[in-house]
Amino acid sequence: MPTQHEQWMKSALREAQRAYDIGEVPVGAVVVFEGKIIGRGYNQIEQLKDPTAHAEMIAITAAANQLQSKKLEKCTLYATMEPCPMCAGAIVLAKIPTLVFGVYDPKAGACGTLYNIAEDKRLNHQTHIIGGVCDRESEALLKSFFAKARMNSKKN
């Protein structure tokens, strides 16, 4: 039987699949408040021509709008991939108490891999981090996406 974190991560994986389906790097995120998803997001960087259109940023904005608050103090953010420095900063600024993510990001991870912005004691807020939840599913989606991208680049 899946854990609660795994169940919410499945929702984030569905968001990542939406990104995959439109040719975006497949990262998805959901924000959960009181047992309900109040924010969803998937990467839309290419589609929106916006370098800040990361799944986490979109989900955080949606959740803040839903709660009509810049503080998401009773929420949990689920992301299929370890957040980058920009997204980790947004998590801290939103005062999200818990972050659960799937696959670690060795190239841009800012929640334990390259940096640990979310747990940095020098900042005014720290976020509890749980990594590696449904990491195989997240990794498989990413590997499939990049294999497909390499095949397409060889054809051109």
PDB file of C-alpha atoms in Angstrom:
ATOM      1  CA  MET A   1       0.000   0.000   0.000  1.00  0.00           C
ATOM      2  CA  PRO A   2       1.466   3.389  -0.986  1.00  0.00           C
ATOM      3  CA  THR A   3       2.332   5.905   1.713  1.00  0.00           C
ATOM      4  CA  GLN A   4       0.613   9.280   1.883  1.00  0.00           C
ATOM      5  CA  HIS A   5       3.704  10.911   0.352  1.00  0.00           C
ATOM      6  CA  GLU A   6       3.677   8.409  -2.511  1.00  0.00           C
ATOM      7  CA  GLN A   7      -0.003   9.076  -3.182  1.00  0.00           C
ATOM      8  CA  TRP A   8       0.559  12.840  -3.467  1.00  0.00           C
ATOM      9  CA  MET A   9       3.701  12.260  -5.534  1.00  0.00           C
ATOM     10  CA  LYS A  10       1.587  10.318  -8.035  1.00  0.00           C
ATOM     11  CA  SER A  11      -0.357  13.552  -8.579  1.00  0.00           C
ATOM     12  CA  ALA A  12       2.901  15.414  -9.169  1.00  0.00           C
ATOM     13  CA  LEU A  13       3.937  12.682 -11.627  1.00  0.00           C
ATOM     14  CA  ARG A  14       0.699  13.243 -13.562  1.00  0.00           C
ATOM     15  CA  GLU A  15       1.678  16.912 -13.830  1.00  0.00           C
ATOM     16  CA  ALA A  16       5.151  15.876 -15.051  1.00  0.00           C
ATOM     17  CA  GLN A  17       3.479  13.733 -17.715  1.00  0.00           C
ATOM     18  CA  ARG A  18       1.611  16.845 -18.915  1.00  0.00           C
ATOM     19  CA  ALA A  19       4.979  18.573 -19.386  1.00  0.00           C
ATOM     20  CA  TYR A  20       6.342  15.524 -21.217  1.00  0.00           C
ATOM     21  CA  ASP A  21       3.315  15.479 -23.535  1.00  0.00           C
ATOM     22  CA  ILE A  22       3.964  19.066 -24.701  1.00  0.00           C
ATOM     23  CA  GLY A  23       7.724  18.619 -25.119  1.00  0.00           C
ATOM     24  CA  GLU A  24       8.833  20.205 -21.838  1.00  0.00           C
ATOM     25  CA  VAL A  25      11.293  18.674 -19.400  1.00  0.00           C
ATOM     26  CA  PRO A  26       8.935  16.454 -17.382  1.00  0.00           C
ATOM     27  CA  VAL A  27       8.817  17.979 -13.929  1.00  0.00           C
ATOM     28  CA  GLY A  28       5.567  18.298 -12.022  1.00  0.00           C
ATOM     29  CA  ALA A  29       4.549  19.697  -8.651  1.00  0.00           C
ATOM     30  CA  VAL A  30       1.541  19.915  -6.370  1.00  0.00           C
ATOM     31  CA  VAL A  31       0.905  21.852  -3.165  1.00  0.00           C
ATOM     32  CA  VAL A  32      -1.221  20.093  -0.562  1.00  0.00           C
ATOM     33  CA  PHE A  33      -3.154  21.877   2.201  1.00  0.00           C
ATOM     34  CA  GLU A  34      -5.387  20.076   4.688  1.00  0.00           C
ATOM     35  CA  GLY A  35      -5.515  16.919   2.570  1.00  0.00           C
ATOM     36  CA  LYS A  36      -6.361  18.704  -0.678  1.00  0.00           C
ATOM     37  CA  ILE A  37      -4.337  19.829  -3.687  1.00  0.00           C
ATOM     38  CA  ILE A  38      -4.557  23.629  -3.880  1.00  0.00           C
ATOM     39  CA  GLY A  39      -1.831  24.233  -6.457  1.00  0.00           C
ATOM     40  CA  ARG A  40      -0.604  22.311  -9.477  1.00  0.00           C
ATOM     41  CA  GLY A  41       2.184  22.987 -11.908  1.00  0.00           C
ATOM     42  CA  TYR A  42       4.301  21.470 -14.615  1.00  0.00           C
ATOM     43  CA  ASN A  43       7.252  22.870 -16.538  1.00  0.00           C
ATOM     44  CA  GLN A  44       6.143  25.370 -19.182  1.00  0.00           C
ATOM     45  CA  ILE A  45       9.431  27.135 -19.863  1.00  0.00           C
ATOM     46  CA  GLU A  46       9.471  26.577 -23.628  1.00  0.00           C
ATOM     47  CA  GLN A  47       5.737  26.983 -24.109  1.00  0.00           C
ATOM     48  CA  LEU A  48       5.548  30.297 -22.219  1.00  0.00           C
ATOM     49  CA  LYS A  49       9.053  31.468 -23.211  1.00  0.00           C
ATOM     50  CA  ASP A  50       9.588  32.132 -19.508  1.00  0.00           C
ATOM     51  CA  PRO A  51      12.699  30.904 -17.671  1.00  0.00           C
ATOM     52  CA  THR A  52      10.804  31.080 -14.361  1.00  0.00           C
ATOM     53  CA  ALA A  53       7.927  28.824 -15.493  1.00  0.00           C
ATOM     54  CA  HIS A  54       9.120  25.861 -13.439  1.00  0.00           C
ATOM     55  CA  ALA A  55       6.573  23.397 -12.071  1.00  0.00           C
ATOM     56  CA  GLU A  56       7.232  24.436  -8.474  1.00  0.00           C
ATOM     57  CA  MET A  57       6.867  28.157  -9.196  1.00  0.00           C
ATOM     58  CA  ILE A  58       3.547  27.613 -10.967  1.00  0.00           C
ATOM     59  CA  ALA A  59       2.230  25.361  -8.174  1.00  0.00           C
ATOM     60  CA  ILE A  60       3.312  27.818  -5.445  1.00  0.00           C
ATOM     61  CA  THR A  61       1.657  30.738  -7.249  1.00  0.00           C
ATOM     62  CA  ALA A  62      -1.570  28.753  -7.675  1.00  0.00           C
ATOM     63  CA  ALA A  63      -1.574  27.763  -3.994  1.00  0.00           C
ATOM     64  CA  ALA A  64      -0.914  31.316  -2.820  1.00  0.00           C
ATOM     65  CA  ASN A  65      -3.788  32.533  -4.991  1.00  0.00           C
ATOM     66  CA  GLN A  66      -6.058  29.795  -3.608  1.00  0.00           C
ATOM     67  CA  LEU A  67      -5.258  30.721   0.001  1.00  0.00           C
ATOM     68  CA  GLN A  68      -5.016  34.447  -0.747  1.00  0.00           C
ATOM     69  CA  SER A  69      -1.739  34.469   1.177  1.00  0.00           C
ATOM     70  CA  LYS A  70       1.952  34.734   0.429  1.00  0.00           C
ATOM     71  CA  LYS A  71       2.590  32.330   3.310  1.00  0.00           C
ATOM     72  CA  LEU A  72       1.971  28.635   2.720  1.00  0.00           C
ATOM     73  CA  GLU A  73       2.820  27.704   6.303  1.00  0.00           C
ATOM     74  CA  LYS A  74       0.552  24.661   6.565  1.00  0.00           C
ATOM     75  CA  CYS A  75       1.282  23.233   3.121  1.00  0.00           C
ATOM     76  CA  THR A  76       3.477  20.500   1.706  1.00  0.00           C
ATOM     77  CA  LEU A  77       5.054  20.827  -1.727  1.00  0.00           C
ATOM     78  CA  TYR A  78       5.543  17.657  -3.772  1.00  0.00           C
ATOM     79  CA  ALA A  79       7.891  17.904  -6.765  1.00  0.00           C
ATOM     80  CA  THR A  80       9.063  15.114  -9.027  1.00  0.00           C
ATOM     81  CA  MET A  81      12.612  16.492  -9.121  1.00  0.00           C
ATOM     82  CA  GLU A  82      14.805  18.211  -6.555  1.00  0.00           C
ATOM     83  CA  PRO A  83      14.165  21.964  -6.835  1.00  0.00           C
ATOM     84  CA  CYS A  84      16.714  24.330  -8.365  1.00  0.00           C
ATOM     85  CA  PRO A  85      18.050  27.419  -6.509  1.00  0.00           C
ATOM     86  CA  MET A  86      15.212  29.649  -7.789  1.00  0.00           C
ATOM     87  CA  CYS A  87      12.507  27.210  -6.705  1.00  0.00           C
ATOM     88  CA  ALA A  88      14.224  26.462  -3.386  1.00  0.00           C
ATOM     89  CA  GLY A  89      14.289  30.207  -2.718  1.00  0.00           C
ATOM     90  CA  ALA A  90      10.576  30.457  -3.492  1.00  0.00           C
ATOM     91  CA  ILE A  91       9.872  27.557  -1.118  1.00  0.00           C
ATOM     92  CA  VAL A  92      11.700  29.406   1.674  1.00  0.00           C
ATOM     93  CA  LEU A  93       9.968  32.717   0.892  1.00  0.00           C
ATOM     94  CA  ALA A  94       6.559  30.998   0.919  1.00  0.00           C
ATOM     95  CA  LYS A  95       7.465  29.468   4.307  1.00  0.00           C
ATOM     96  CA  ILE A  96       6.478  25.991   3.160  1.00  0.00           C
ATOM     97  CA  PRO A  97       7.287  23.679   6.089  1.00  0.00           C
ATOM     98  CA  THR A  98       7.778  20.432   4.131  1.00  0.00           C
ATOM     99  CA  LEU A  99       9.144  19.582   0.699  1.00  0.00           C
ATOM    100  CA  VAL A 100       8.880  16.067  -0.700  1.00  0.00           C
ATOM    101  CA  PHE A 101      10.625  15.363  -3.984  1.00  0.00           C
ATOM    102  CA  GLY A 102      11.394  12.446  -6.260  1.00  0.00           C
ATOM    103  CA  VAL A 103      14.694  12.271  -8.077  1.00  0.00           C
ATOM    104  CA  TYR A 104      17.814  14.145  -6.954  1.00  0.00           C
ATOM    105  CA  ASP A 105      19.259  16.625  -9.466  1.00  0.00           C
ATOM    106  CA  PRO A 106      23.063  16.390  -9.669  1.00  0.00           C
ATOM    107  CA  LYS A 107      23.282  19.383 -12.027  1.00  0.00           C
ATOM    108  CA  ALA A 108      21.040  21.966 -10.354  1.00  0.00           C
ATOM    109  CA  GLY A 109      19.698  20.506  -7.109  1.00  0.00           C
ATOM    110  CA  ALA A 110      19.436  23.085  -4.349  1.00  0.00           C
ATOM    111  CA  CYS A 111      17.741  20.990  -1.657  1.00  0.00           C
ATOM    112  CA  GLY A 112      20.609  18.744  -0.678  1.00  0.00           C
ATOM    113  CA  THR A 113      22.670  17.922  -3.757  1.00  0.00           C
ATOM    114  CA  LEU A 114      24.660  21.009  -4.843  1.00  0.00           C
ATOM    115  CA  TYR A 115      23.232  23.395  -2.259  1.00  0.00           C
ATOM    116  CA  ASN A 116      20.758  23.132   0.571  1.00  0.00           C
ATOM    117  CA  ILE A 117      18.916  26.420   0.428  1.00  0.00           C
ATOM    118  CA  ALA A 118      15.721  25.043   1.959  1.00  0.00           C
ATOM    119  CA  GLU A 119      17.441  23.935   5.186  1.00  0.00           C
ATOM    120  CA  ASP A 120      19.995  26.764   5.423  1.00  0.00           C
ATOM    121  CA  LYS A 121      19.942  27.962   9.049  1.00  0.00           C
ATOM    122  CA  ARG A 122      21.160  31.422   7.972  1.00  0.00           C
ATOM    123  CA  LEU A 123      17.794  32.099   6.319  1.00  0.00           C
ATOM    124  CA  ASN A 124      14.646  33.183   8.146  1.00  0.00           C
ATOM    125  CA  HIS A 125      12.817  29.924   7.382  1.00  0.00           C
ATOM    126  CA  GLN A 126      13.864  26.311   6.978  1.00  0.00           C
ATOM    127  CA  THR A 127      11.936  23.592   5.186  1.00  0.00           C
ATOM    128  CA  HIS A 128      12.024  19.934   6.161  1.00  0.00           C
ATOM    129  CA  ILE A 129      13.118  17.914   3.109  1.00  0.00           C
ATOM    130  CA  ILE A 130      12.182  14.356   2.188  1.00  0.00           C
ATOM    131  CA  GLY A 131      13.913  13.214  -1.010  1.00  0.00           C
ATOM    132  CA  GLY A 132      13.714  10.079  -3.102  1.00  0.00           C
ATOM    133  CA  VAL A 133       9.938   9.507  -2.998  1.00  0.00           C
ATOM    134  CA  CYS A 134       8.849   7.754  -6.228  1.00  0.00           C
ATOM    135  CA  ASP A 135      12.298   8.537  -7.576  1.00  0.00           C
ATOM    136  CA  ARG A 136      12.290   5.603 -10.017  1.00  0.00           C
ATOM    137  CA  GLU A 137       9.123   6.837 -11.724  1.00  0.00           C
ATOM    138  CA  SER A 138      10.460  10.396 -11.910  1.00  0.00           C
ATOM    139  CA  GLU A 139      13.811   9.218 -13.244  1.00  0.00           C
ATOM    140  CA  ALA A 140      12.193   6.970 -15.866  1.00  0.00           C
ATOM    141  CA  LEU A 141      10.128   9.870 -17.215  1.00  0.00           C
ATOM    142  CA  LEU A 142      13.189  12.135 -17.392  1.00  0.00           C
ATOM    143  CA  LYS A 143      15.346   9.459 -19.063  1.00  0.00           C
ATOM    144  CA  SER A 144      12.635   8.785 -21.626  1.00  0.00           C
ATOM    145  CA  PHE A 145      12.309  12.497 -22.382  1.00  0.00           C
ATOM    146  CA  PHE A 146      16.036  13.045 -22.881  1.00  0.00           C
ATOM    147  CA  ALA A 147      16.462   9.843 -24.932  1.00  0.00           C
ATOM    148  CA  LYS A 148      13.661  11.044 -27.216  1.00  0.00           C
ATOM    149  CA  ALA A 149      15.280  14.503 -27.444  1.00  0.00           C
ATOM    150  CA  ARG A 150      18.643  12.955 -28.406  1.00  0.00           C
ATOM    151  CA  MET A 151      16.968  10.833 -31.089  1.00  0.00           C
ATOM    152  CA  ASN A 152      15.227  13.889 -32.527  1.00  0.00           C
ATOM    153  CA  SER A 153      18.464  15.922 -32.556  1.00  0.00           C
ATOM    154  CA  LYS A 154      20.238  13.134 -34.464  1.00  0.00           C
ATOM    155  CA  LYS A 155      17.507  13.195 -37.109  1.00  0.00           C
ATOM    156  CA  ASN A 156      17.928  16.931 -37.672  1.00  0.00           C
TER     157      ASN A 156
END
